[in-house]
PDB file of N, CA and C and ligand atoms in Angstrom:
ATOM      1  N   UNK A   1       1.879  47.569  -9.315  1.00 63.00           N
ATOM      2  CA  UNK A   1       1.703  46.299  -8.617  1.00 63.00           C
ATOM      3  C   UNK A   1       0.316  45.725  -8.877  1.00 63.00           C
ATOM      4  N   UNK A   2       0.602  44.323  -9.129  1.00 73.00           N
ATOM      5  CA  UNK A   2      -0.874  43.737  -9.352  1.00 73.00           C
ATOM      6  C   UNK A   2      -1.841  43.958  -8.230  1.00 73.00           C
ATOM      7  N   UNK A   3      -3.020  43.840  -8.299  1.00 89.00           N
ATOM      8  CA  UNK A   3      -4.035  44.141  -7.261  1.00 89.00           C
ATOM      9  C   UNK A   3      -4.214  41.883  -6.672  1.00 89.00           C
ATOM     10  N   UNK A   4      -4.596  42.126  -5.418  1.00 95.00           N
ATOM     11  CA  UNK A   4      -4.214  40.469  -5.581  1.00 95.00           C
ATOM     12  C   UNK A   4      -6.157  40.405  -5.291  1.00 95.00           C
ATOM     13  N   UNK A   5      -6.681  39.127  -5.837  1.00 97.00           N
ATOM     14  CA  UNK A   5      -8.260  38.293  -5.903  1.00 97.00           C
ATOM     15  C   UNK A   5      -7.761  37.375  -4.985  1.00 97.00           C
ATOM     16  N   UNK A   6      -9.347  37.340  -4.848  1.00 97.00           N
ATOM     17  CA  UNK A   6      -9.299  36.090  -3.769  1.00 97.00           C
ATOM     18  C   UNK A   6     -10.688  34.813  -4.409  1.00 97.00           C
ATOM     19  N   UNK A   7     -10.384  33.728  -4.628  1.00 96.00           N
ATOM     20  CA  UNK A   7     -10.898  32.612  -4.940  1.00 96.00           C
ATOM     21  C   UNK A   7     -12.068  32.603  -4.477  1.00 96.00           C
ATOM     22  N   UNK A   8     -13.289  32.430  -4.897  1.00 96.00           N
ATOM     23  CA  UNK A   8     -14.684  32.698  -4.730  1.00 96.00           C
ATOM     24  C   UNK A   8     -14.703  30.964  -4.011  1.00 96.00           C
ATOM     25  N   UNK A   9     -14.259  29.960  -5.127  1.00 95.00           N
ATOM     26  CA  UNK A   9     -14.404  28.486  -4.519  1.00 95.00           C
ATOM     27  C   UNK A   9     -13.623  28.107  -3.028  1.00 95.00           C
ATOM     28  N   UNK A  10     -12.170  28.780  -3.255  1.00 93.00           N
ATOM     29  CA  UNK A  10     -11.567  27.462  -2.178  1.00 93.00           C
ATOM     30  C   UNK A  10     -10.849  28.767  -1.417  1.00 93.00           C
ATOM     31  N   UNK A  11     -10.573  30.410  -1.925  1.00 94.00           N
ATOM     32  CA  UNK A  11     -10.684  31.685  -0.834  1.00 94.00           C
ATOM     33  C   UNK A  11      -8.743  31.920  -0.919  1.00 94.00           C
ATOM     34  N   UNK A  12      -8.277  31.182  -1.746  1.00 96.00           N
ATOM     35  CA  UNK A  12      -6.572  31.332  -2.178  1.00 96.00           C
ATOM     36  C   UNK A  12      -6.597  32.421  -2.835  1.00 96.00           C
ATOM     37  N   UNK A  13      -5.571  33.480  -2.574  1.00 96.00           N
ATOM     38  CA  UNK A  13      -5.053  35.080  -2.783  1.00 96.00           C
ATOM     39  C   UNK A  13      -4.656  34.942  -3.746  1.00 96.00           C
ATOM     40  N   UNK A  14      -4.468  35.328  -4.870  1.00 96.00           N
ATOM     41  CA  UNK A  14      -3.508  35.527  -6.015  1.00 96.00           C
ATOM     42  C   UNK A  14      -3.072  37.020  -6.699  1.00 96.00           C
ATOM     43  N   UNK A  15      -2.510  36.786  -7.501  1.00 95.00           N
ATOM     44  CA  UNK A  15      -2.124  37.811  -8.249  1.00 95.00           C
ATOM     45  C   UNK A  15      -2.706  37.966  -9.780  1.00 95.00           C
ATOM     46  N   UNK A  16      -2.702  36.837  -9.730  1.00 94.00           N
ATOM     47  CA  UNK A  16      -2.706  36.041 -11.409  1.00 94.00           C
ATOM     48  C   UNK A  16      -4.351  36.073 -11.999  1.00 94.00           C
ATOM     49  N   UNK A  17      -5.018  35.478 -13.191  1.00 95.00           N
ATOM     50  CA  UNK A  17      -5.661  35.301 -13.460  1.00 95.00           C
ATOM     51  C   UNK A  17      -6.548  34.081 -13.236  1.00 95.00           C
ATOM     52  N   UNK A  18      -5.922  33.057 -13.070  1.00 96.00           N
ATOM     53  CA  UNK A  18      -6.670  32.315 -12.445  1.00 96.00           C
ATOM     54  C   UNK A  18      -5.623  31.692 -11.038  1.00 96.00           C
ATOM     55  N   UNK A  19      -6.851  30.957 -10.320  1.00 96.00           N
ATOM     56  CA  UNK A  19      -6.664  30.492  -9.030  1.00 96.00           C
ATOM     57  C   UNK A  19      -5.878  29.420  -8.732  1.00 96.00           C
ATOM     58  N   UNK A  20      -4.170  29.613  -7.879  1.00 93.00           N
ATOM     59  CA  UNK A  20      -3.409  28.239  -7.793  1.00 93.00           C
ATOM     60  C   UNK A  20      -3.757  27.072  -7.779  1.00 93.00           C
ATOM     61  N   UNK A  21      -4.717  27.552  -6.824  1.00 94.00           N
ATOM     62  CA  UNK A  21      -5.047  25.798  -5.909  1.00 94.00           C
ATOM     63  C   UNK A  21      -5.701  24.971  -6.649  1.00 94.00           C
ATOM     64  N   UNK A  22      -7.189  25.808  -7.119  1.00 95.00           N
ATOM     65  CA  UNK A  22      -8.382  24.997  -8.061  1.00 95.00           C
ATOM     66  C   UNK A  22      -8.401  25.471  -9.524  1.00 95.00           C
ATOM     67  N   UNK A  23      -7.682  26.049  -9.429  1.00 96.00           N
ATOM     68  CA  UNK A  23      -7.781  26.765 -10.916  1.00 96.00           C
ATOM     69  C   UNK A  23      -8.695  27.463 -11.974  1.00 96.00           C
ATOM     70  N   UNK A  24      -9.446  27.866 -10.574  1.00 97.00           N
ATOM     71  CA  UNK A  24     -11.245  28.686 -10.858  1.00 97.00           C
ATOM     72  C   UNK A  24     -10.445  30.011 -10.987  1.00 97.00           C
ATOM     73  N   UNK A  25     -11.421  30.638 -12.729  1.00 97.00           N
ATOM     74  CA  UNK A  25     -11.199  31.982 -12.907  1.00 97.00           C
ATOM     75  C   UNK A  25     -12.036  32.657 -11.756  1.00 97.00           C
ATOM     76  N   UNK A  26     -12.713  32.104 -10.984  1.00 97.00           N
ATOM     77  CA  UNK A  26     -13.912  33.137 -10.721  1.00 97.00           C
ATOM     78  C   UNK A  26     -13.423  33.656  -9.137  1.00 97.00           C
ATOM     79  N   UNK A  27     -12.524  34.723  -9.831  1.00 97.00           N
ATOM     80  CA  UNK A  27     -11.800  35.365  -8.693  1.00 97.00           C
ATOM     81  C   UNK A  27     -12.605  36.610  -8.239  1.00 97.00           C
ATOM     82  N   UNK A  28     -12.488  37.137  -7.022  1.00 97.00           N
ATOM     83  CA  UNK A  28     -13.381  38.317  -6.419  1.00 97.00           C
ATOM     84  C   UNK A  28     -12.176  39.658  -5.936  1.00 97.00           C
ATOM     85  N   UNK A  29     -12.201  40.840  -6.410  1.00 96.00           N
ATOM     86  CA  UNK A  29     -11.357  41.466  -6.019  1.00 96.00           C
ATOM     87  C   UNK A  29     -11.755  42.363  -4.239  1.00 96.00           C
ATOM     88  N   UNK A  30     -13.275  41.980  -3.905  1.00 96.00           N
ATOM     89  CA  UNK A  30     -13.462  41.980  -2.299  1.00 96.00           C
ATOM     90  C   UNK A  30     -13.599  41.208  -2.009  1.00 96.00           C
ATOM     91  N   UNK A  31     -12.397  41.265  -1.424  1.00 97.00           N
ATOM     92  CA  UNK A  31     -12.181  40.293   0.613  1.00 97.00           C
ATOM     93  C   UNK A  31     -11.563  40.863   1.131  1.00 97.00           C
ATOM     94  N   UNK A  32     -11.368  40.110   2.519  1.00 96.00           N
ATOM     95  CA  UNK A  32     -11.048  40.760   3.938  1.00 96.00           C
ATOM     96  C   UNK A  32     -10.252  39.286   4.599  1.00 96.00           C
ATOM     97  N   UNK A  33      -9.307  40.105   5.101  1.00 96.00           N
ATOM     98  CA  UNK A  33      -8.646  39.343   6.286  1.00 96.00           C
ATOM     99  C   UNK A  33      -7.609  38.360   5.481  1.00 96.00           C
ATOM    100  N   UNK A  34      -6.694  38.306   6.091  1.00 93.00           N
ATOM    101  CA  UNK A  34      -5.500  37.533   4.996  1.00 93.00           C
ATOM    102  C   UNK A  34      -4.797  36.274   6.129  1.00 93.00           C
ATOM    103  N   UNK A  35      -4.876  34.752   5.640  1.00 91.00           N
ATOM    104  CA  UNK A  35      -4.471  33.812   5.791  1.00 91.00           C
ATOM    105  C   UNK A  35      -3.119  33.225   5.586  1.00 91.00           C
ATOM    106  N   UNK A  36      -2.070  32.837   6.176  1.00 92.00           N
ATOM    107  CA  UNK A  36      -1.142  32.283   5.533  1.00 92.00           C
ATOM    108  C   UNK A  36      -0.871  30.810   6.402  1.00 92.00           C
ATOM    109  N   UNK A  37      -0.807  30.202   5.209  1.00 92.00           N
ATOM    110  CA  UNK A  37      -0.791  28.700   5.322  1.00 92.00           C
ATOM    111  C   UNK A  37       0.026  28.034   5.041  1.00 92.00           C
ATOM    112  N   UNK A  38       0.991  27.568   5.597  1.00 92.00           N
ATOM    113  CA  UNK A  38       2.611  26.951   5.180  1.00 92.00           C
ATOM    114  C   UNK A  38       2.504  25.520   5.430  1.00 92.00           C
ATOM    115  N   UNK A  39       1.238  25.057   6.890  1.00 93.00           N
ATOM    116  CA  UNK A  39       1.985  23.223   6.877  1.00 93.00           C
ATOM    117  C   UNK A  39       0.051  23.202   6.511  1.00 93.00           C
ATOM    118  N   UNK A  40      -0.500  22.390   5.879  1.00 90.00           N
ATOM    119  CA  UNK A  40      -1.763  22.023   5.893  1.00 90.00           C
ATOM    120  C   UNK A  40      -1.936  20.831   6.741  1.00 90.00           C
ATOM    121  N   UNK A  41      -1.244  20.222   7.071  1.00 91.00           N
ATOM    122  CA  UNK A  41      -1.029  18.822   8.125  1.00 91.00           C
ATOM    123  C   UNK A  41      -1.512  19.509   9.945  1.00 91.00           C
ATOM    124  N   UNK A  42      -0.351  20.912  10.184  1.00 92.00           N
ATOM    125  CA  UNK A  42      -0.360  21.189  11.484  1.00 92.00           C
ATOM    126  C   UNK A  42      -1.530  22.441  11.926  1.00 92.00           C
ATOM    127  N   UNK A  43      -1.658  22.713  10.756  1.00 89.00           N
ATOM    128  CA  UNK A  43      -2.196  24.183  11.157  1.00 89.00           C
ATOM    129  C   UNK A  43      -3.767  24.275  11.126  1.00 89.00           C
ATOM    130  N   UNK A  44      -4.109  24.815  12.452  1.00 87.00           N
ATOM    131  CA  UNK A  44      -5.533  24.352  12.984  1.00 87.00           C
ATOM    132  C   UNK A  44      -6.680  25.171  12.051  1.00 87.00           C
ATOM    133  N   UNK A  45      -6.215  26.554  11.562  1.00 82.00           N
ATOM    134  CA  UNK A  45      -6.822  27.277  10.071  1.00 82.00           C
ATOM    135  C   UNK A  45      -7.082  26.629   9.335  1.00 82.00           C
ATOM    136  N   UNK A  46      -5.591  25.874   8.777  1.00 87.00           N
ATOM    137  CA  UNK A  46      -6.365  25.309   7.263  1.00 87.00           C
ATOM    138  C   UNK A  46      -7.685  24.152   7.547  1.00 87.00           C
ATOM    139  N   UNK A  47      -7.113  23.519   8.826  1.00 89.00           N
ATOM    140  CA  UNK A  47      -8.432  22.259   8.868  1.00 89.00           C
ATOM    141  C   UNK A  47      -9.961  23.052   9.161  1.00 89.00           C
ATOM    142  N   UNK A  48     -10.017  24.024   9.388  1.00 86.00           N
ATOM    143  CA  UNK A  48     -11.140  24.412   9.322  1.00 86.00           C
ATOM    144  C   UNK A  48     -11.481  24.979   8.422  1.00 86.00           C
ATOM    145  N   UNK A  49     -10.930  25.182   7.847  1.00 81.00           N
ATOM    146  CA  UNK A  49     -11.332  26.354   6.290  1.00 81.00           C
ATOM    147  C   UNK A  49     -11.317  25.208   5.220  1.00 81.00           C
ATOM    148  N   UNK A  50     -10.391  23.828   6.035  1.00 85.00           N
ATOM    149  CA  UNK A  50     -10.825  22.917   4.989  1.00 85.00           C
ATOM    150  C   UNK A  50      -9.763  22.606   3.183  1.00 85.00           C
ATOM    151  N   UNK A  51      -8.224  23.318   3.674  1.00 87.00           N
ATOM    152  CA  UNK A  51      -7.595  23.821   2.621  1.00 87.00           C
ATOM    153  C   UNK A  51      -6.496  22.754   2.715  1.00 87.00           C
ATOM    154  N   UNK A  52      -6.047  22.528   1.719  1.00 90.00           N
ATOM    155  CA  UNK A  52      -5.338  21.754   1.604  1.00 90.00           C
ATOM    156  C   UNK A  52      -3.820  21.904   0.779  1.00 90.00           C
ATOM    157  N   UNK A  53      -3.808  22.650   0.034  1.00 93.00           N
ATOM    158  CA  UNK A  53      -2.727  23.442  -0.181  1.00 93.00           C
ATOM    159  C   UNK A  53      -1.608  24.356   0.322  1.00 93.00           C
ATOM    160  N   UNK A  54      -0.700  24.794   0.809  1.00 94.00           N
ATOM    161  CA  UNK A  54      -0.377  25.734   1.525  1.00 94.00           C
ATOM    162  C   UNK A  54      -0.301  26.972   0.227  1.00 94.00           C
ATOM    163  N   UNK A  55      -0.625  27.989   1.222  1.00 93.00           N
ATOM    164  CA  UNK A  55      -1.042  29.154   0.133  1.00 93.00           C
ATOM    165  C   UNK A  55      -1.564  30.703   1.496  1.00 93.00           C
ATOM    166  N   UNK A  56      -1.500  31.539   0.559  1.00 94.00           N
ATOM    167  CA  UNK A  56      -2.271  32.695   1.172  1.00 94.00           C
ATOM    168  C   UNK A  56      -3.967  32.411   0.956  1.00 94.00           C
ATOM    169  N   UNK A  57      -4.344  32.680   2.035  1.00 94.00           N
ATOM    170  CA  UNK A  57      -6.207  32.805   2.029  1.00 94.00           C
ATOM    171  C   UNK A  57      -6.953  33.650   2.187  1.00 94.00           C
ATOM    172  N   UNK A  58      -8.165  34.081   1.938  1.00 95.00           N
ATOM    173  CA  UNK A  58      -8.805  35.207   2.715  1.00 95.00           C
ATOM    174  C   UNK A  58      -9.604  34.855   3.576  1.00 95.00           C
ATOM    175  N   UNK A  59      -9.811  35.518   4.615  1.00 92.00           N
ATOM    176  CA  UNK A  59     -11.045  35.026   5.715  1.00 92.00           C
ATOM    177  C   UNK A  59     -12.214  35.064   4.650  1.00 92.00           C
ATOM    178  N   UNK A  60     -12.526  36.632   4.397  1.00 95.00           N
ATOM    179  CA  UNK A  60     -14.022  36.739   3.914  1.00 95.00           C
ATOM    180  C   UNK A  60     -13.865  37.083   2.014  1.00 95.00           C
ATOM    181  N   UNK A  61     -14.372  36.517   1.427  1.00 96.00           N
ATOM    182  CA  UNK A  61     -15.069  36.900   0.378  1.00 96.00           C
ATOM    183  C   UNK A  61     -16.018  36.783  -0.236  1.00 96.00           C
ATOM    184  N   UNK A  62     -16.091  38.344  -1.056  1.00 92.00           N
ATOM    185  CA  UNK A  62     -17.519  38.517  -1.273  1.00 92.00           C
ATOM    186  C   UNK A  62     -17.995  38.875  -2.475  1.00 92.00           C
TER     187      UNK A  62
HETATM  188 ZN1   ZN B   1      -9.484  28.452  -5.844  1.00 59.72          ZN
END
């Protein structure tokens, strides 16, 4: 199983090599705390984290 990164810019989980949302290679394989984001309209997370995509997130990376 792939190991999943977390987006240094915008903090979106992946699997892949580069990042869904922004499409920054500059993925971090430490973080902490896992986000899931389905409406970006309702959900009081994404407006603070500022995300605009629906997607998995990490709280912290480092
Ligand atoms: Zn990103």
């Amino acid at each position: 199983m792939a190991k999943e990164r977390a987006c240094r810019k915008c903090k979106a989980v992946t699997t892949g090599k580069v990042c869904p949302v922004c499409k920054s290679s500059d993925l971090s394989p430490d973080w902490s705390g896992i986000i899931l984001v389905f409406d970006t309209e309702k959900s009081l997370v994404a407006k603070t984290l500022e995300v605009k995509t629906p997607s998995k997130y990490a709280l912290k990376v480092t």
